[in-house]
PDB file of C-alpha atoms in Angstrom:
ATOM      1  CA  MET A  26     -23.613  36.799 -35.566  1.00  0.00           C
ATOM      2  CA  ALA A  27     -27.118  36.021 -34.623  1.00  0.00           C
ATOM      3  CA  SER A  28     -27.398  32.271 -35.639  1.00  0.00           C
ATOM      4  CA  ASN A  29     -24.506  31.162 -34.777  1.00  0.00           C
ATOM      5  CA  LYS A  30     -25.552  32.530 -31.353  1.00  0.00           C
ATOM      6  CA  SER A  31     -28.956  30.577 -31.492  1.00  0.00           C
ATOM      7  CA  GLN A  32     -27.302  27.554 -32.821  1.00  0.00           C
ATOM      8  CA  VAL A  33     -24.965  27.523 -29.290  1.00  0.00           C
ATOM      9  CA  THR A  34     -27.223  28.159 -26.721  1.00  0.00           C
ATOM     10  CA  SER A  35     -30.289  25.572 -29.127  1.00  0.00           C
ATOM     11  CA  GLU A  36     -27.228  22.660 -28.896  1.00  0.00           C
ATOM     12  CA  LYS A  37     -26.474  23.560 -24.650  1.00  0.00           C
ATOM     13  CA  THR A  38     -30.258  23.256 -24.102  1.00  0.00           C
ATOM     14  CA  VAL A  39     -30.593  19.734 -25.774  1.00  0.00           C
ATOM     15  CA  LYS A  40     -27.316  19.206 -23.931  1.00  0.00           C
ATOM     16  CA  GLU A  41     -29.165  19.793 -20.724  1.00  0.00           C
ATOM     17  CA  LEU A  42     -32.131  17.404 -21.774  1.00  0.00           C
ATOM     18  CA  ALA A  43     -29.413  14.882 -22.048  1.00  0.00           C
ATOM     19  CA  ALA A  44     -27.685  14.765 -18.953  1.00  0.00           C
ATOM     20  CA  PRO A  45     -25.950  11.987 -18.449  1.00  0.00           C
ATOM     21  CA  GLN A  46     -26.632  10.315 -14.566  1.00  0.00           C
ATOM     22  CA  GLN A  47     -24.989  12.282 -11.222  1.00  0.00           C
ATOM     23  CA  GLU A  48     -22.719  10.407 -11.102  1.00  0.00           C
ATOM     24  CA  ALA A  49     -19.385  10.576  -9.232  1.00  0.00           C
ATOM     25  CA  ARG A  50     -15.727   8.055  -9.128  1.00  0.00           C
ATOM     26  CA  ALA A  51     -13.294   7.938  -7.398  1.00  0.00           C
ATOM     27  CA  PHE A  52      -9.829   5.621  -7.939  1.00  0.00           C
ATOM     28  CA  GLY A  53      -7.067   3.862  -6.014  1.00  0.00           C
ATOM     29  CA  ARG A  54      -3.601   3.119  -8.109  1.00  0.00           C
ATOM     30  CA  TYR A  55      -1.053   1.309  -7.294  1.00  0.00           C
ATOM     31  CA  LEU A  56      -2.855  -0.382  -3.787  1.00  0.00           C
ATOM     32  CA  LYS A  57      -0.505  -2.357  -1.885  1.00  0.00           C
ATOM     33  CA  ILE A  58      -2.863  -4.954  -1.210  1.00  0.00           C
ATOM     34  CA  SER A  59      -3.622  -8.246  -3.125  1.00  0.00           C
ATOM     35  CA  PRO A  60      -6.515  -8.105  -5.501  1.00  0.00           C
ATOM     36  CA  THR A  61      -8.297 -11.190  -4.604  1.00  0.00           C
ATOM     37  CA  LYS A  62      -8.643 -10.366  -1.019  1.00  0.00           C
ATOM     38  CA  VAL A  63     -10.315  -7.246  -2.426  1.00  0.00           C
ATOM     39  CA  GLN A  64     -12.606  -8.382  -4.901  1.00  0.00           C
ATOM     40  CA  ASP A  65     -14.875 -10.143  -1.679  1.00  0.00           C
ATOM     41  CA  LEU A  66     -15.223  -6.469   0.046  1.00  0.00           C
ATOM     42  CA  ALA A  67     -16.153  -5.047  -3.867  1.00  0.00           C
ATOM     43  CA  ARG A  68     -18.577  -7.379  -4.294  1.00  0.00           C
ATOM     44  CA  LEU A  69     -20.091  -6.953  -0.229  1.00  0.00           C
ATOM     45  CA  ILE A  70     -20.880  -3.446  -1.224  1.00  0.00           C
ATOM     46  CA  ARG A  71     -21.841  -2.901  -5.059  1.00  0.00           C
ATOM     47  CA  GLY A  72     -25.354  -1.829  -5.176  1.00  0.00           C
ATOM     48  CA  LYS A  73     -25.876  -1.044  -1.471  1.00  0.00           C
ATOM     49  CA  ARG A  74     -26.027   3.044   0.060  1.00  0.00           C
ATOM     50  CA  VAL A  75     -23.109   4.924   0.056  1.00  0.00           C
ATOM     51  CA  ALA A  76     -23.806   5.395   4.531  1.00  0.00           C
ATOM     52  CA  GLU A  77     -24.225   1.014   4.360  1.00  0.00           C
ATOM     53  CA  ALA A  78     -21.247   0.163   2.595  1.00  0.00           C
ATOM     54  CA  GLU A  79     -19.549   2.785   4.509  1.00  0.00           C
ATOM     55  CA  THR A  80     -20.449   0.832   7.924  1.00  0.00           C
ATOM     56  CA  ILE A  81     -19.586  -2.643   6.105  1.00  0.00           C
ATOM     57  CA  LEU A  82     -16.066  -1.666   5.614  1.00  0.00           C
ATOM     58  CA  LYS A  83     -15.543  -0.558   8.618  1.00  0.00           C
ATOM     59  CA  PHE A  84     -16.776  -3.683  11.064  1.00  0.00           C
ATOM     60  CA  SER A  85     -15.115  -6.209   7.985  1.00  0.00           C
ATOM     61  CA  GLY A  86     -11.802  -7.026   9.743  1.00  0.00           C
ATOM     62  CA  VAL A  87     -10.540  -6.754   6.806  1.00  0.00           C
ATOM     63  CA  ARG A  88      -7.010  -4.618   5.810  1.00  0.00           C
ATOM     64  CA  GLY A  89      -8.391  -3.781   2.029  1.00  0.00           C
ATOM     65  CA  GLY A  90     -11.801  -2.359   4.411  1.00  0.00           C
ATOM     66  CA  GLU A  91      -9.540   0.713   5.260  1.00  0.00           C
ATOM     67  CA  VAL A  92      -8.780   0.576   1.484  1.00  0.00           C
ATOM     68  CA  VAL A  93     -11.686   0.821   0.629  1.00  0.00           C
ATOM     69  CA  LEU A  94     -12.774   3.290   2.738  1.00  0.00           C
ATOM     70  CA  LYS A  95     -10.279   5.329   1.994  1.00  0.00           C
ATOM     71  CA  VAL A  96     -11.387   5.116  -2.341  1.00  0.00           C
ATOM     72  CA  LEU A  97     -14.655   5.531  -1.196  1.00  0.00           C
ATOM     73  CA  HIS A  98     -14.560   8.602   0.974  1.00  0.00           C
ATOM     74  CA  SER A  99     -12.620  10.452  -2.177  1.00  0.00           C
ATOM     75  CA  ALA A 100     -15.759   9.337  -4.434  1.00  0.00           C
ATOM     76  CA  GLU A 101     -17.478  11.294  -2.187  1.00  0.00           C
ATOM     77  CA  ALA A 102     -15.481  14.205  -1.998  1.00  0.00           C
ATOM     78  CA  ASN A 103     -15.646  14.299  -5.623  1.00  0.00           C
ATOM     79  CA  ALA A 104     -19.668  14.345  -5.710  1.00  0.00           C
ATOM     80  CA  GLY A 105     -19.433  17.650  -4.407  1.00  0.00           C
ATOM     81  CA  THR A 106     -21.720  20.063  -2.331  1.00  0.00           C
ATOM     82  CA  GLY A 107     -25.536  18.622  -1.519  1.00  0.00           C
ATOM     83  CA  PHE A 108     -23.864  15.102  -1.319  1.00  0.00           C
ATOM     84  CA  ASP A 109     -26.496  12.991   0.881  1.00  0.00           C
ATOM     85  CA  LYS A 110     -24.947   9.013   1.795  1.00  0.00           C
ATOM     86  CA  GLU A 111     -28.447   7.833   2.166  1.00  0.00           C
ATOM     87  CA  SER A 112     -29.765   8.981  -1.226  1.00  0.00           C
ATOM     88  CA  TRP A 113     -26.886   7.707  -2.908  1.00  0.00           C
ATOM     89  CA  ILE A 114     -25.610   4.487  -3.458  1.00  0.00           C
ATOM     90  CA  VAL A 115     -22.591   2.271  -4.922  1.00  0.00           C
ATOM     91  CA  ALA A 116     -23.571   1.711  -8.788  1.00  0.00           C
ATOM     92  CA  GLU A 117     -19.628   0.157  -9.129  1.00  0.00           C
ATOM     93  CA  ALA A 118     -16.815  -0.986  -7.439  1.00  0.00           C
ATOM     94  CA  ARG A 119     -14.279  -3.220  -9.276  1.00  0.00           C
ATOM     95  CA  ALA A 120     -11.109  -4.775  -8.568  1.00  0.00           C
ATOM     96  CA  ASP A 121      -8.683  -4.478 -11.443  1.00  0.00           C
ATOM     97  CA  ARG A 122      -4.757  -6.288 -11.216  1.00  0.00           C
ATOM     98  CA  GLY A 123      -2.187  -3.886 -10.941  1.00  0.00           C
ATOM     99  CA  PRO A 124       1.669  -4.969 -11.280  1.00  0.00           C
ATOM    100  CA  ILE A 125       3.682  -6.343  -9.429  1.00  0.00           C
ATOM    101  CA  PHE A 126       5.612  -4.853  -6.987  1.00  0.00           C
ATOM    102  CA  ARG A 127       8.898  -5.682  -4.925  1.00  0.00           C
ATOM    103  CA  ARG A 128      10.759  -9.099  -6.677  1.00  0.00           C
ATOM    104  CA  ARG A 129      13.138 -10.949  -4.361  1.00  0.00           C
ATOM    105  CA  ILE A 130      14.553 -13.298  -4.320  1.00  0.00           C
ATOM    106  CA  ASP A 131      14.078 -16.516  -1.656  1.00  0.00           C
ATOM    107  CA  PRO A 132      16.777 -18.863  -0.952  1.00  0.00           C
ATOM    108  CA  LYS A 133      15.572 -22.109  -1.494  1.00  0.00           C
ATOM    109  CA  SER A 134      17.384 -26.137  -0.201  1.00  0.00           C
ATOM    110  CA  ARG A 135      20.070 -27.814  -2.681  1.00  0.00           C
ATOM    111  CA  GLY A 136      20.893 -24.556  -3.862  1.00  0.00           C
ATOM    112  CA  SER A 137      18.067 -23.461  -5.813  1.00  0.00           C
ATOM    113  CA  ARG A 138      15.491 -19.953  -5.320  1.00  0.00           C
ATOM    114  CA  GLY A 139      12.483 -18.589  -5.275  1.00  0.00           C
ATOM    115  CA  LEU A 140      10.494 -15.142  -6.108  1.00  0.00           C
ATOM    116  CA  ILE A 141       8.763 -13.374  -3.450  1.00  0.00           C
ATOM    117  CA  THR A 142       6.435 -10.882  -4.970  1.00  0.00           C
ATOM    118  CA  THR A 143       4.412  -8.385  -4.095  1.00  0.00           C
ATOM    119  CA  ASN A 144       0.172  -8.130  -5.904  1.00  0.00           C
ATOM    120  CA  SER A 145      -1.007  -4.559  -6.336  1.00  0.00           C
ATOM    121  CA  THR A 146      -4.793  -3.502  -6.965  1.00  0.00           C
ATOM    122  CA  HIS A 147      -6.032  -0.242  -8.982  1.00  0.00           C
ATOM    123  CA  PHE A 148      -9.742   0.068  -7.143  1.00  0.00           C
ATOM    124  CA  LYS A 149     -12.405   2.397  -9.297  1.00  0.00           C
ATOM    125  CA  ILE A 150     -15.563   3.319  -7.552  1.00  0.00           C
ATOM    126  CA  VAL A 151     -18.774   4.817  -9.365  1.00  0.00           C
ATOM    127  CA  ILE A 152     -21.930   6.602  -7.115  1.00  0.00           C
ATOM    128  CA  ARG A 153     -25.044   7.341  -8.388  1.00  0.00           C
ATOM    129  CA  GLU A 154     -28.011   9.224  -7.040  1.00  0.00           C
ATOM    130  CA  GLN A 155     -30.503   6.475  -5.914  1.00  0.00           C
ATOM    131  CA  LYS A 156     -33.058   8.370  -8.562  1.00  0.00           C
ATOM    132  CA  THR A 157     -31.694   7.188 -11.653  1.00  0.00           C
ATOM    133  CA  VAL A 158     -30.729   3.406 -10.824  1.00  0.00           C
ATOM    134  CA  ASN A 159     -33.702   1.377 -11.320  1.00  0.00           C
ATOM    135  CA  GLN A 160     -35.306   0.236  -8.266  1.00  0.00           C
ATOM    136  CA  GLU A 161     -35.150  -3.507  -6.729  1.00  0.00           C
ATOM    137  CA  LYS A 162     -37.606  -6.119  -8.776  1.00  0.00           C
ATOM    138  CA  HIS A 163     -40.504  -6.578  -6.993  1.00  0.00           C
ATOM    139  CA  ARG A 164     -40.549  -9.512  -4.895  1.00  0.00           C
ATOM    140  CA  PRO A 165     -43.746 -11.525  -4.473  1.00  0.00           C
ATOM    141  CA  THR A 166     -45.261 -12.344  -1.137  1.00  0.00           C
ATOM    142  CA  GLU A 167     -45.718 -15.499   0.163  1.00  0.00           C
ATOM    143  CA  ASN A 168     -49.476 -15.614  -0.271  1.00  0.00           C
ATOM    144  CA  GLU A 169     -48.368 -14.588  -4.299  1.00  0.00           C
ATOM    145  CA  GLN A 170     -46.141 -17.362  -4.304  1.00  0.00           C
ATOM    146  CA  MET A 171     -48.384 -19.945  -2.915  1.00  0.00           C
ATOM    147  CA  VAL A 172     -50.889 -18.698  -6.143  1.00  0.00           C
ATOM    148  CA  ARG A 173     -48.420 -19.447  -8.786  1.00  0.00           C
ATOM    149  CA  SER A 174     -47.505 -22.290  -7.474  1.00  0.00           C
ATOM    150  CA  ALA A 175     -50.587 -23.769  -7.619  1.00  0.00           C
ATOM    151  CA  ALA A 176     -51.725 -22.419 -10.896  1.00  0.00           C
ATOM    152  CA  LYS A 177     -48.594 -24.304 -11.938  1.00  0.00           C
ATOM    153  CA  ARG A 178     -49.751 -27.387 -10.087  1.00  0.00           C
ATOM    154  CA  SER A 179     -53.116 -27.829 -11.570  1.00  0.00           C
ATOM    155  CA  GLY A 180     -51.630 -27.183 -15.208  1.00  0.00           C
ATOM    156  CA  ASP A 181     -48.946 -29.732 -14.704  1.00  0.00           C
ATOM    157  CA  GLY A 182     -51.296 -32.808 -13.225  1.00  0.00           C
ATOM    158  CA  ALA A 183     -54.263 -31.426 -16.202  1.00  0.00           C
TER     159      ALA A 183
END
């Protein structure tokens, strides 16, 4: 029995050492908005801090901004206690196509008809602590760029 307990504790320590990154997820399913309208917002907030993403969504002026903001608030709530908007970033923001709702007949000329459809969206947001996500790449200063371009020119002309 003692050996079983030691095996369990050793497995726990291994799991604790290989713990996954701290993240929180939230899903918005069957949202009554077209995915193409929400995809632009997803591109805007991906990679931004949560506080900055909230500001972007609040003042976007698009109806989808309110919907995505609700999903972002849900992800914040899922993050639990000790959540700091400045230290978490939006690691993944994704809008997928959901089922088509509300197919109605639209009468046309000469006895023909058309269909009026309403698209829906499944939206997913994953937020992670900034410590676990790679920092932005180092961007060279103007002087470094000038030195590199001069070195390339001298190498090409020789």
